[in-house]
Amino acid sequence: MTEPTTLYTLLGGAEGLAALVGRFYRLMDTNPRYAALRAVHGETLDYAEERLFEFLSGWTGGPPLYETRHGHPRLRQRHFPFAVTVKTRNQWIACFAEALRSTPLARDTAGAVLLHLFVLADWMRNQNEPKYAPPQPPAAGSPQERLPELAAVLAEYGMADVFEAV
């Protein structure tokens, strides 16, 4: 019996996922356009890199490392100590899109990944920004409703080539 194809296997398993997460944090650390996002993190990115790898392992269909080691992610609650704004959300998704460029994912698959991560990242926002609508839980509405907003963010950061509407 063959194993089902998961995003985890499409990314190359633990090795491919670790490479993706490593690229993400290297870009965040070295690219000035992600400065606001980088500033939210501590002096070193090692802790955040380990936690994101663990979370994405389970989220992509691989071993549920985060849940096994730390319990339920409670993502929004865990992000309360950090000022997550529309700007840092946008930088996060753009940085992740840039890191995705070097993966073997097809553009439509990358687009689906980015859309779902965008909806999740938006839910992490925790600063009152009257100019923007309040964050909505990921289960509120269809992710497809967020496509225009995601496309605009990716275009603003020059990442539109990574994304294909799903």
JSON list of C-alpha atoms in Angstrom, two decimals:
[
{"chain": "A", "resi": 1, "resn": "MET", "atom": "CA", "xyz": [0.00, 0.00, 0.00]},
{"chain": "A", "resi": 2, "resn": "THR", "atom": "CA", "xyz": [1.40, 3.40, -0.95]},
{"chain": "A", "resi": 3, "resn": "GLU", "atom": "CA", "xyz": [1.44, 6.27, 1.49]},
{"chain": "A", "resi": 4, "resn": "PRO", "atom": "CA", "xyz": [-0.79, 9.22, 0.64]},
{"chain": "A", "resi": 5, "resn": "THR", "atom": "CA", "xyz": [0.91, 12.23, -0.86]},
{"chain": "A", "resi": 6, "resn": "THR", "atom": "CA", "xyz": [1.06, 15.00, 1.69]},
{"chain": "A", "resi": 7, "resn": "LEU", "atom": "CA", "xyz": [2.48, 18.48, 1.56]},
{"chain": "A", "resi": 8, "resn": "TYR", "atom": "CA", "xyz": [5.16, 17.15, 3.90]},
{"chain": "A", "resi": 9, "resn": "THR", "atom": "CA", "xyz": [6.28, 14.57, 1.32]},
{"chain": "A", "resi": 10, "resn": "LEU", "atom": "CA", "xyz": [5.99, 17.09, -1.54]},
{"chain": "A", "resi": 11, "resn": "LEU", "atom": "CA", "xyz": [8.36, 19.37, 0.36]},
{"chain": "A", "resi": 12, "resn": "GLY", "atom": "CA", "xyz": [10.87, 16.53, 0.76]},
{"chain": "A", "resi": 13, "resn": "GLY", "atom": "CA", "xyz": [10.01, 15.33, 4.24]},
{"chain": "A", "resi": 14, "resn": "ALA", "atom": "CA", "xyz": [11.91, 16.51, 7.30]},
{"chain": "A", "resi": 15, "resn": "GLU", "atom": "CA", "xyz": [14.98, 17.47, 5.27]},
{"chain": "A", "resi": 16, "resn": "GLY", "atom": "CA", "xyz": [13.04, 19.55, 2.75]},
{"chain": "A", "resi": 17, "resn": "LEU", "atom": "CA", "xyz": [10.91, 21.20, 5.43]},
{"chain": "A", "resi": 18, "resn": "ALA", "atom": "CA", "xyz": [13.98, 22.04, 7.52]},
{"chain": "A", "resi": 19, "resn": "ALA", "atom": "CA", "xyz": [15.59, 23.61, 4.45]},
{"chain": "A", "resi": 20, "resn": "LEU", "atom": "CA", "xyz": [12.45, 25.69, 3.77]},
{"chain": "A", "resi": 21, "resn": "VAL", "atom": "CA", "xyz": [12.20, 26.90, 7.37]},
{"chain": "A", "resi": 22, "resn": "GLY", "atom": "CA", "xyz": [15.94, 27.62, 7.43]},
{"chain": "A", "resi": 23, "resn": "ARG", "atom": "CA", "xyz": [15.66, 29.71, 4.23]},
{"chain": "A", "resi": 24, "resn": "PHE", "atom": "CA", "xyz": [12.70, 31.57, 5.71]},
{"chain": "A", "resi": 25, "resn": "TYR", "atom": "CA", "xyz": [14.65, 32.62, 8.79]},
{"chain": "A", "resi": 26, "resn": "ARG", "atom": "CA", "xyz": [17.83, 33.43, 6.84]},
{"chain": "A", "resi": 27, "resn": "LEU", "atom": "CA", "xyz": [15.80, 35.72, 4.56]},
{"chain": "A", "resi": 28, "resn": "MET", "atom": "CA", "xyz": [14.14, 37.33, 7.56]},
{"chain": "A", "resi": 29, "resn": "ASP", "atom": "CA", "xyz": [17.51, 37.87, 9.20]},
{"chain": "A", "resi": 30, "resn": "THR", "atom": "CA", "xyz": [19.31, 39.31, 6.17]},
{"chain": "A", "resi": 31, "resn": "ASN", "atom": "CA", "xyz": [16.77, 41.03, 3.91]},
{"chain": "A", "resi": 32, "resn": "PRO", "atom": "CA", "xyz": [16.04, 44.63, 4.98]},
{"chain": "A", "resi": 33, "resn": "ARG", "atom": "CA", "xyz": [12.52, 44.50, 3.59]},
{"chain": "A", "resi": 34, "resn": "TYR", "atom": "CA", "xyz": [11.62, 42.11, 6.42]},
{"chain": "A", "resi": 35, "resn": "ALA", "atom": "CA", "xyz": [13.10, 44.36, 9.13]},
{"chain": "A", "resi": 36, "resn": "ALA", "atom": "CA", "xyz": [9.82, 44.93, 11.01]},
{"chain": "A", "resi": 37, "resn": "LEU", "atom": "CA", "xyz": [9.22, 41.18, 11.14]},
{"chain": "A", "resi": 38, "resn": "ARG", "atom": "CA", "xyz": [12.80, 40.52, 12.25]},
{"chain": "A", "resi": 39, "resn": "ALA", "atom": "CA", "xyz": [12.47, 43.11, 15.02]},
{"chain": "A", "resi": 40, "resn": "VAL", "atom": "CA", "xyz": [9.56, 41.19, 16.57]},
{"chain": "A", "resi": 41, "resn": "HIS", "atom": "CA", "xyz": [11.86, 38.21, 17.14]},
{"chain": "A", "resi": 42, "resn": "GLY", "atom": "CA", "xyz": [14.56, 37.96, 19.78]},
{"chain": "A", "resi": 43, "resn": "GLU", "atom": "CA", "xyz": [18.28, 38.32, 19.32]},
{"chain": "A", "resi": 44, "resn": "THR", "atom": "CA", "xyz": [18.56, 34.83, 17.87]},
{"chain": "A", "resi": 45, "resn": "LEU", "atom": "CA", "xyz": [16.13, 33.04, 15.58]},
{"chain": "A", "resi": 46, "resn": "ASP", "atom": "CA", "xyz": [17.04, 29.50, 16.65]},
{"chain": "A", "resi": 47, "resn": "TYR", "atom": "CA", "xyz": [14.09, 29.05, 19.02]},
{"chain": "A", "resi": 48, "resn": "ALA", "atom": "CA", "xyz": [11.57, 30.38, 16.49]},
{"chain": "A", "resi": 49, "resn": "GLU", "atom": "CA", "xyz": [13.06, 28.26, 13.71]},
{"chain": "A", "resi": 50, "resn": "GLU", "atom": "CA", "xyz": [12.78, 25.09, 15.77]},
{"chain": "A", "resi": 51, "resn": "ARG", "atom": "CA", "xyz": [9.18, 25.84, 16.75]},
{"chain": "A", "resi": 52, "resn": "LEU", "atom": "CA", "xyz": [8.09, 26.69, 13.21]},
{"chain": "A", "resi": 53, "resn": "PHE", "atom": "CA", "xyz": [9.67, 23.49, 11.90]},
{"chain": "A", "resi": 54, "resn": "GLU", "atom": "CA", "xyz": [7.86, 21.46, 14.57]},
{"chain": "A", "resi": 55, "resn": "PHE", "atom": "CA", "xyz": [4.53, 23.15, 13.85]},
{"chain": "A", "resi": 56, "resn": "LEU", "atom": "CA", "xyz": [4.81, 22.89, 10.06]},
{"chain": "A", "resi": 57, "resn": "SER", "atom": "CA", "xyz": [5.80, 19.23, 10.31]},
{"chain": "A", "resi": 58, "resn": "GLY", "atom": "CA", "xyz": [2.35, 18.34, 11.63]},
{"chain": "A", "resi": 59, "resn": "TRP", "atom": "CA", "xyz": [0.53, 21.05, 9.66]},
{"chain": "A", "resi": 60, "resn": "THR", "atom": "CA", "xyz": [1.87, 19.66, 6.38]},
{"chain": "A", "resi": 61, "resn": "GLY", "atom": "CA", "xyz": [0.92, 16.07, 7.19]},
{"chain": "A", "resi": 62, "resn": "GLY", "atom": "CA", "xyz": [4.19, 14.88, 8.68]},
{"chain": "A", "resi": 63, "resn": "PRO", "atom": "CA", "xyz": [4.92, 13.87, 12.27]},
{"chain": "A", "resi": 64, "resn": "PRO", "atom": "CA", "xyz": [3.01, 16.06, 14.77]},
{"chain": "A", "resi": 65, "resn": "LEU", "atom": "CA", "xyz": [6.21, 17.19, 16.47]},
{"chain": "A", "resi": 66, "resn": "TYR", "atom": "CA", "xyz": [4.86, 20.38, 17.99]},
{"chain": "A", "resi": 67, "resn": "GLU", "atom": "CA", "xyz": [1.84, 18.74, 19.56]},
{"chain": "A", "resi": 68, "resn": "THR", "atom": "CA", "xyz": [3.91, 15.81, 20.83]},
{"chain": "A", "resi": 69, "resn": "ARG", "atom": "CA", "xyz": [6.49, 18.06, 22.46]},
{"chain": "A", "resi": 70, "resn": "HIS", "atom": "CA", "xyz": [4.48, 21.10, 23.51]},
{"chain": "A", "resi": 71, "resn": "GLY", "atom": "CA", "xyz": [0.78, 20.26, 23.37]},
{"chain": "A", "resi": 72, "resn": "HIS", "atom": "CA", "xyz": [-1.85, 22.08, 21.36]},
{"chain": "A", "resi": 73, "resn": "PRO", "atom": "CA", "xyz": [-0.29, 24.97, 19.39]},
{"chain": "A", "resi": 74, "resn": "ARG", "atom": "CA", "xyz": [-2.76, 27.65, 20.61]},
{"chain": "A", "resi": 75, "resn": "LEU", "atom": "CA", "xyz": [-1.12, 29.85, 17.99]},
{"chain": "A", "resi": 76, "resn": "ARG", "atom": "CA", "xyz": [-2.95, 33.08, 18.66]},
{"chain": "A", "resi": 77, "resn": "GLN", "atom": "CA", "xyz": [-2.39, 32.84, 22.39]},
{"chain": "A", "resi": 78, "resn": "ARG", "atom": "CA", "xyz": [1.30, 32.05, 21.92]},
{"chain": "A", "resi": 79, "resn": "HIS", "atom": "CA", "xyz": [1.72, 35.15, 19.75]},
{"chain": "A", "resi": 80, "resn": "PHE", "atom": "CA", "xyz": [0.14, 37.58, 22.26]},
{"chain": "A", "resi": 81, "resn": "PRO", "atom": "CA", "xyz": [3.54, 38.62, 23.71]},
{"chain": "A", "resi": 82, "resn": "PHE", "atom": "CA", "xyz": [4.59, 39.88, 20.26]},
{"chain": "A", "resi": 83, "resn": "ALA", "atom": "CA", "xyz": [3.20, 42.90, 18.42]},
{"chain": "A", "resi": 84, "resn": "VAL", "atom": "CA", "xyz": [1.71, 41.30, 15.31]},
{"chain": "A", "resi": 85, "resn": "THR", "atom": "CA", "xyz": [0.44, 43.94, 12.90]},
{"chain": "A", "resi": 86, "resn": "VAL", "atom": "CA", "xyz": [-0.75, 43.98, 9.31]},
{"chain": "A", "resi": 87, "resn": "LYS", "atom": "CA", "xyz": [2.78, 45.01, 8.33]},
{"chain": "A", "resi": 88, "resn": "THR", "atom": "CA", "xyz": [4.45, 42.11, 10.14]},
{"chain": "A", "resi": 89, "resn": "ARG", "atom": "CA", "xyz": [1.79, 39.69, 8.84]},
{"chain": "A", "resi": 90, "resn": "ASN", "atom": "CA", "xyz": [2.49, 40.88, 5.30]},
{"chain": "A", "resi": 91, "resn": "GLN", "atom": "CA", "xyz": [6.25, 40.59, 5.78]},
{"chain": "A", "resi": 92, "resn": "TRP", "atom": "CA", "xyz": [5.82, 37.09, 7.22]},
{"chain": "A", "resi": 93, "resn": "ILE", "atom": "CA", "xyz": [3.81, 35.83, 4.24]},
{"chain": "A", "resi": 94, "resn": "ALA", "atom": "CA", "xyz": [6.09, 37.56, 1.71]},
{"chain": "A", "resi": 95, "resn": "CYS", "atom": "CA", "xyz": [9.19, 36.11, 3.37]},
{"chain": "A", "resi": 96, "resn": "PHE", "atom": "CA", "xyz": [7.61, 32.66, 3.39]},
{"chain": "A", "resi": 97, "resn": "ALA", "atom": "CA", "xyz": [6.67, 33.05, -0.28]},
{"chain": "A", "resi": 98, "resn": "GLU", "atom": "CA", "xyz": [10.26, 33.97, -1.09]},
{"chain": "A", "resi": 99, "resn": "ALA", "atom": "CA", "xyz": [11.50, 30.90, 0.79]},
{"chain": "A", "resi": 100, "resn": "LEU", "atom": "CA", "xyz": [8.97, 28.74, -1.10]},
{"chain": "A", "resi": 101, "resn": "ARG", "atom": "CA", "xyz": [10.52, 29.77, -4.42]},
{"chain": "A", "resi": 102, "resn": "SER", "atom": "CA", "xyz": [13.28, 27.20, -3.98]},
{"chain": "A", "resi": 103, "resn": "THR", "atom": "CA", "xyz": [11.01, 24.27, -3.17]},
{"chain": "A", "resi": 104, "resn": "PRO", "atom": "CA", "xyz": [9.77, 21.69, -5.69]},
{"chain": "A", "resi": 105, "resn": "LEU", "atom": "CA", "xyz": [6.13, 22.73, -5.15]},
{"chain": "A", "resi": 106, "resn": "ALA", "atom": "CA", "xyz": [4.00, 23.48, -8.18]},
{"chain": "A", "resi": 107, "resn": "ARG", "atom": "CA", "xyz": [2.71, 27.07, -8.27]},
{"chain": "A", "resi": 108, "resn": "ASP", "atom": "CA", "xyz": [-0.88, 26.03, -7.62]},
{"chain": "A", "resi": 109, "resn": "THR", "atom": "CA", "xyz": [0.21, 24.02, -4.57]},
{"chain": "A", "resi": 110, "resn": "ALA", "atom": "CA", "xyz": [2.39, 26.89, -3.36]},
{"chain": "A", "resi": 111, "resn": "GLY", "atom": "CA", "xyz": [-0.59, 29.19, -3.86]},
{"chain": "A", "resi": 112, "resn": "ALA", "atom": "CA", "xyz": [-2.82, 26.97, -1.72]},
{"chain": "A", "resi": 113, "resn": "VAL", "atom": "CA", "xyz": [-0.16, 26.79, 1.00]},
{"chain": "A", "resi": 114, "resn": "LEU", "atom": "CA", "xyz": [0.30, 30.56, 0.99]},
{"chain": "A", "resi": 115, "resn": "LEU", "atom": "CA", "xyz": [-3.43, 31.21, 1.09]},
{"chain": "A", "resi": 116, "resn": "HIS", "atom": "CA", "xyz": [-3.97, 29.01, 4.13]},
{"chain": "A", "resi": 117, "resn": "LEU", "atom": "CA", "xyz": [-0.89, 30.40, 5.88]},
{"chain": "A", "resi": 118, "resn": "PHE", "atom": "CA", "xyz": [-2.06, 33.95, 5.11]},
{"chain": "A", "resi": 119, "resn": "VAL", "atom": "CA", "xyz": [-5.43, 33.29, 6.75]},
{"chain": "A", "resi": 120, "resn": "LEU", "atom": "CA", "xyz": [-3.65, 31.76, 9.74]},
{"chain": "A", "resi": 121, "resn": "ALA", "atom": "CA", "xyz": [-1.11, 34.61, 9.93]},
{"chain": "A", "resi": 122, "resn": "ASP", "atom": "CA", "xyz": [-3.91, 37.16, 9.84]},
{"chain": "A", "resi": 123, "resn": "TRP", "atom": "CA", "xyz": [-5.48, 35.51, 12.88]},
{"chain": "A", "resi": 124, "resn": "MET", "atom": "CA", "xyz": [-2.19, 36.15, 14.75]},
{"chain": "A", "resi": 125, "resn": "ARG", "atom": "CA", "xyz": [-2.67, 39.94, 14.49]},
{"chain": "A", "resi": 126, "resn": "ASN", "atom": "CA", "xyz": [-3.07, 41.38, 17.96]},
{"chain": "A", "resi": 127, "resn": "GLN", "atom": "CA", "xyz": [-2.67, 45.14, 17.62]},
{"chain": "A", "resi": 128, "resn": "ASN", "atom": "CA", "xyz": [-5.57, 47.56, 17.32]},
{"chain": "A", "resi": 129, "resn": "GLU", "atom": "CA", "xyz": [-5.25, 49.06, 13.84]},
{"chain": "A", "resi": 130, "resn": "PRO", "atom": "CA", "xyz": [-8.46, 51.02, 13.16]},
{"chain": "A", "resi": 131, "resn": "LYS", "atom": "CA", "xyz": [-7.49, 51.35, 9.49]},
{"chain": "A", "resi": 132, "resn": "TYR", "atom": "CA", "xyz": [-7.93, 47.58, 9.06]},
{"chain": "A", "resi": 133, "resn": "ALA", "atom": "CA", "xyz": [-10.74, 45.13, 9.74]},
{"chain": "A", "resi": 134, "resn": "PRO", "atom": "CA", "xyz": [-10.15, 43.06, 12.86]},
{"chain": "A", "resi": 135, "resn": "PRO", "atom": "CA", "xyz": [-8.62, 39.61, 12.36]},
{"chain": "A", "resi": 136, "resn": "GLN", "atom": "CA", "xyz": [-11.02, 36.76, 11.73]},
{"chain": "A", "resi": 137, "resn": "PRO", "atom": "CA", "xyz": [-10.59, 33.17, 12.91]},
{"chain": "A", "resi": 138, "resn": "PRO", "atom": "CA", "xyz": [-9.39, 30.85, 10.14]},
{"chain": "A", "resi": 139, "resn": "ALA", "atom": "CA", "xyz": [-12.74, 29.04, 10.13]},
{"chain": "A", "resi": 140, "resn": "ALA", "atom": "CA", "xyz": [-14.66, 32.28, 9.44]},
{"chain": "A", "resi": 141, "resn": "GLY", "atom": "CA", "xyz": [-15.59, 32.33, 5.78]},
{"chain": "A", "resi": 142, "resn": "SER", "atom": "CA", "xyz": [-13.86, 30.73, 2.85]},
{"chain": "A", "resi": 143, "resn": "PRO", "atom": "CA", "xyz": [-10.11, 31.20, 2.45]},
{"chain": "A", "resi": 144, "resn": "GLN", "atom": "CA", "xyz": [-10.85, 31.95, -1.23]},
{"chain": "A", "resi": 145, "resn": "GLU", "atom": "CA", "xyz": [-12.40, 35.24, -0.13]},
{"chain": "A", "resi": 146, "resn": "ARG", "atom": "CA", "xyz": [-8.90, 36.34, 0.93]},
{"chain": "A", "resi": 147, "resn": "LEU", "atom": "CA", "xyz": [-7.26, 35.68, -2.46]},
{"chain": "A", "resi": 148, "resn": "PRO", "atom": "CA", "xyz": [-7.31, 39.32, -3.63]},
{"chain": "A", "resi": 149, "resn": "GLU", "atom": "CA", "xyz": [-5.75, 40.52, -0.39]},
{"chain": "A", "resi": 150, "resn": "LEU", "atom": "CA", "xyz": [-3.03, 37.87, -0.51]},
{"chain": "A", "resi": 151, "resn": "ALA", "atom": "CA", "xyz": [-2.33, 38.57, -4.19]},
{"chain": "A", "resi": 152, "resn": "ALA", "atom": "CA", "xyz": [-1.92, 42.28, -3.41]},
{"chain": "A", "resi": 153, "resn": "VAL", "atom": "CA", "xyz": [0.50, 41.58, -0.56]},
{"chain": "A", "resi": 154, "resn": "LEU", "atom": "CA", "xyz": [2.60, 39.24, -2.68]},
{"chain": "A", "resi": 155, "resn": "ALA", "atom": "CA", "xyz": [2.65, 41.74, -5.56]},
{"chain": "A", "resi": 156, "resn": "GLU", "atom": "CA", "xyz": [3.75, 44.51, -3.18]},
{"chain": "A", "resi": 157, "resn": "TYR", "atom": "CA", "xyz": [6.76, 42.40, -2.18]},
{"chain": "A", "resi": 158, "resn": "GLY", "atom": "CA", "xyz": [7.54, 41.15, -5.68]},
{"chain": "A", "resi": 159, "resn": "MET", "atom": "CA", "xyz": [6.43, 37.60, -4.91]},
{"chain": "A", "resi": 160, "resn": "ALA", "atom": "CA", "xyz": [3.50, 37.29, -7.33]},
{"chain": "A", "resi": 161, "resn": "ASP", "atom": "CA", "xyz": [5.46, 34.75, -9.39]},
{"chain": "A", "resi": 162, "resn": "VAL", "atom": "CA", "xyz": [5.33, 32.26, -6.50]},
{"chain": "A", "resi": 163, "resn": "PHE", "atom": "CA", "xyz": [1.58, 32.41, -6.30]},
{"chain": "A", "resi": 164, "resn": "GLU", "atom": "CA", "xyz": [-1.09, 30.94, -8.52]},
{"chain": "A", "resi": 165, "resn": "ALA", "atom": "CA", "xyz": [-4.68, 31.50, -7.53]},
{"chain": "A", "resi": 166, "resn": "VAL", "atom": "CA", "xyz": [-6.30, 28.31, -6.32]}
]
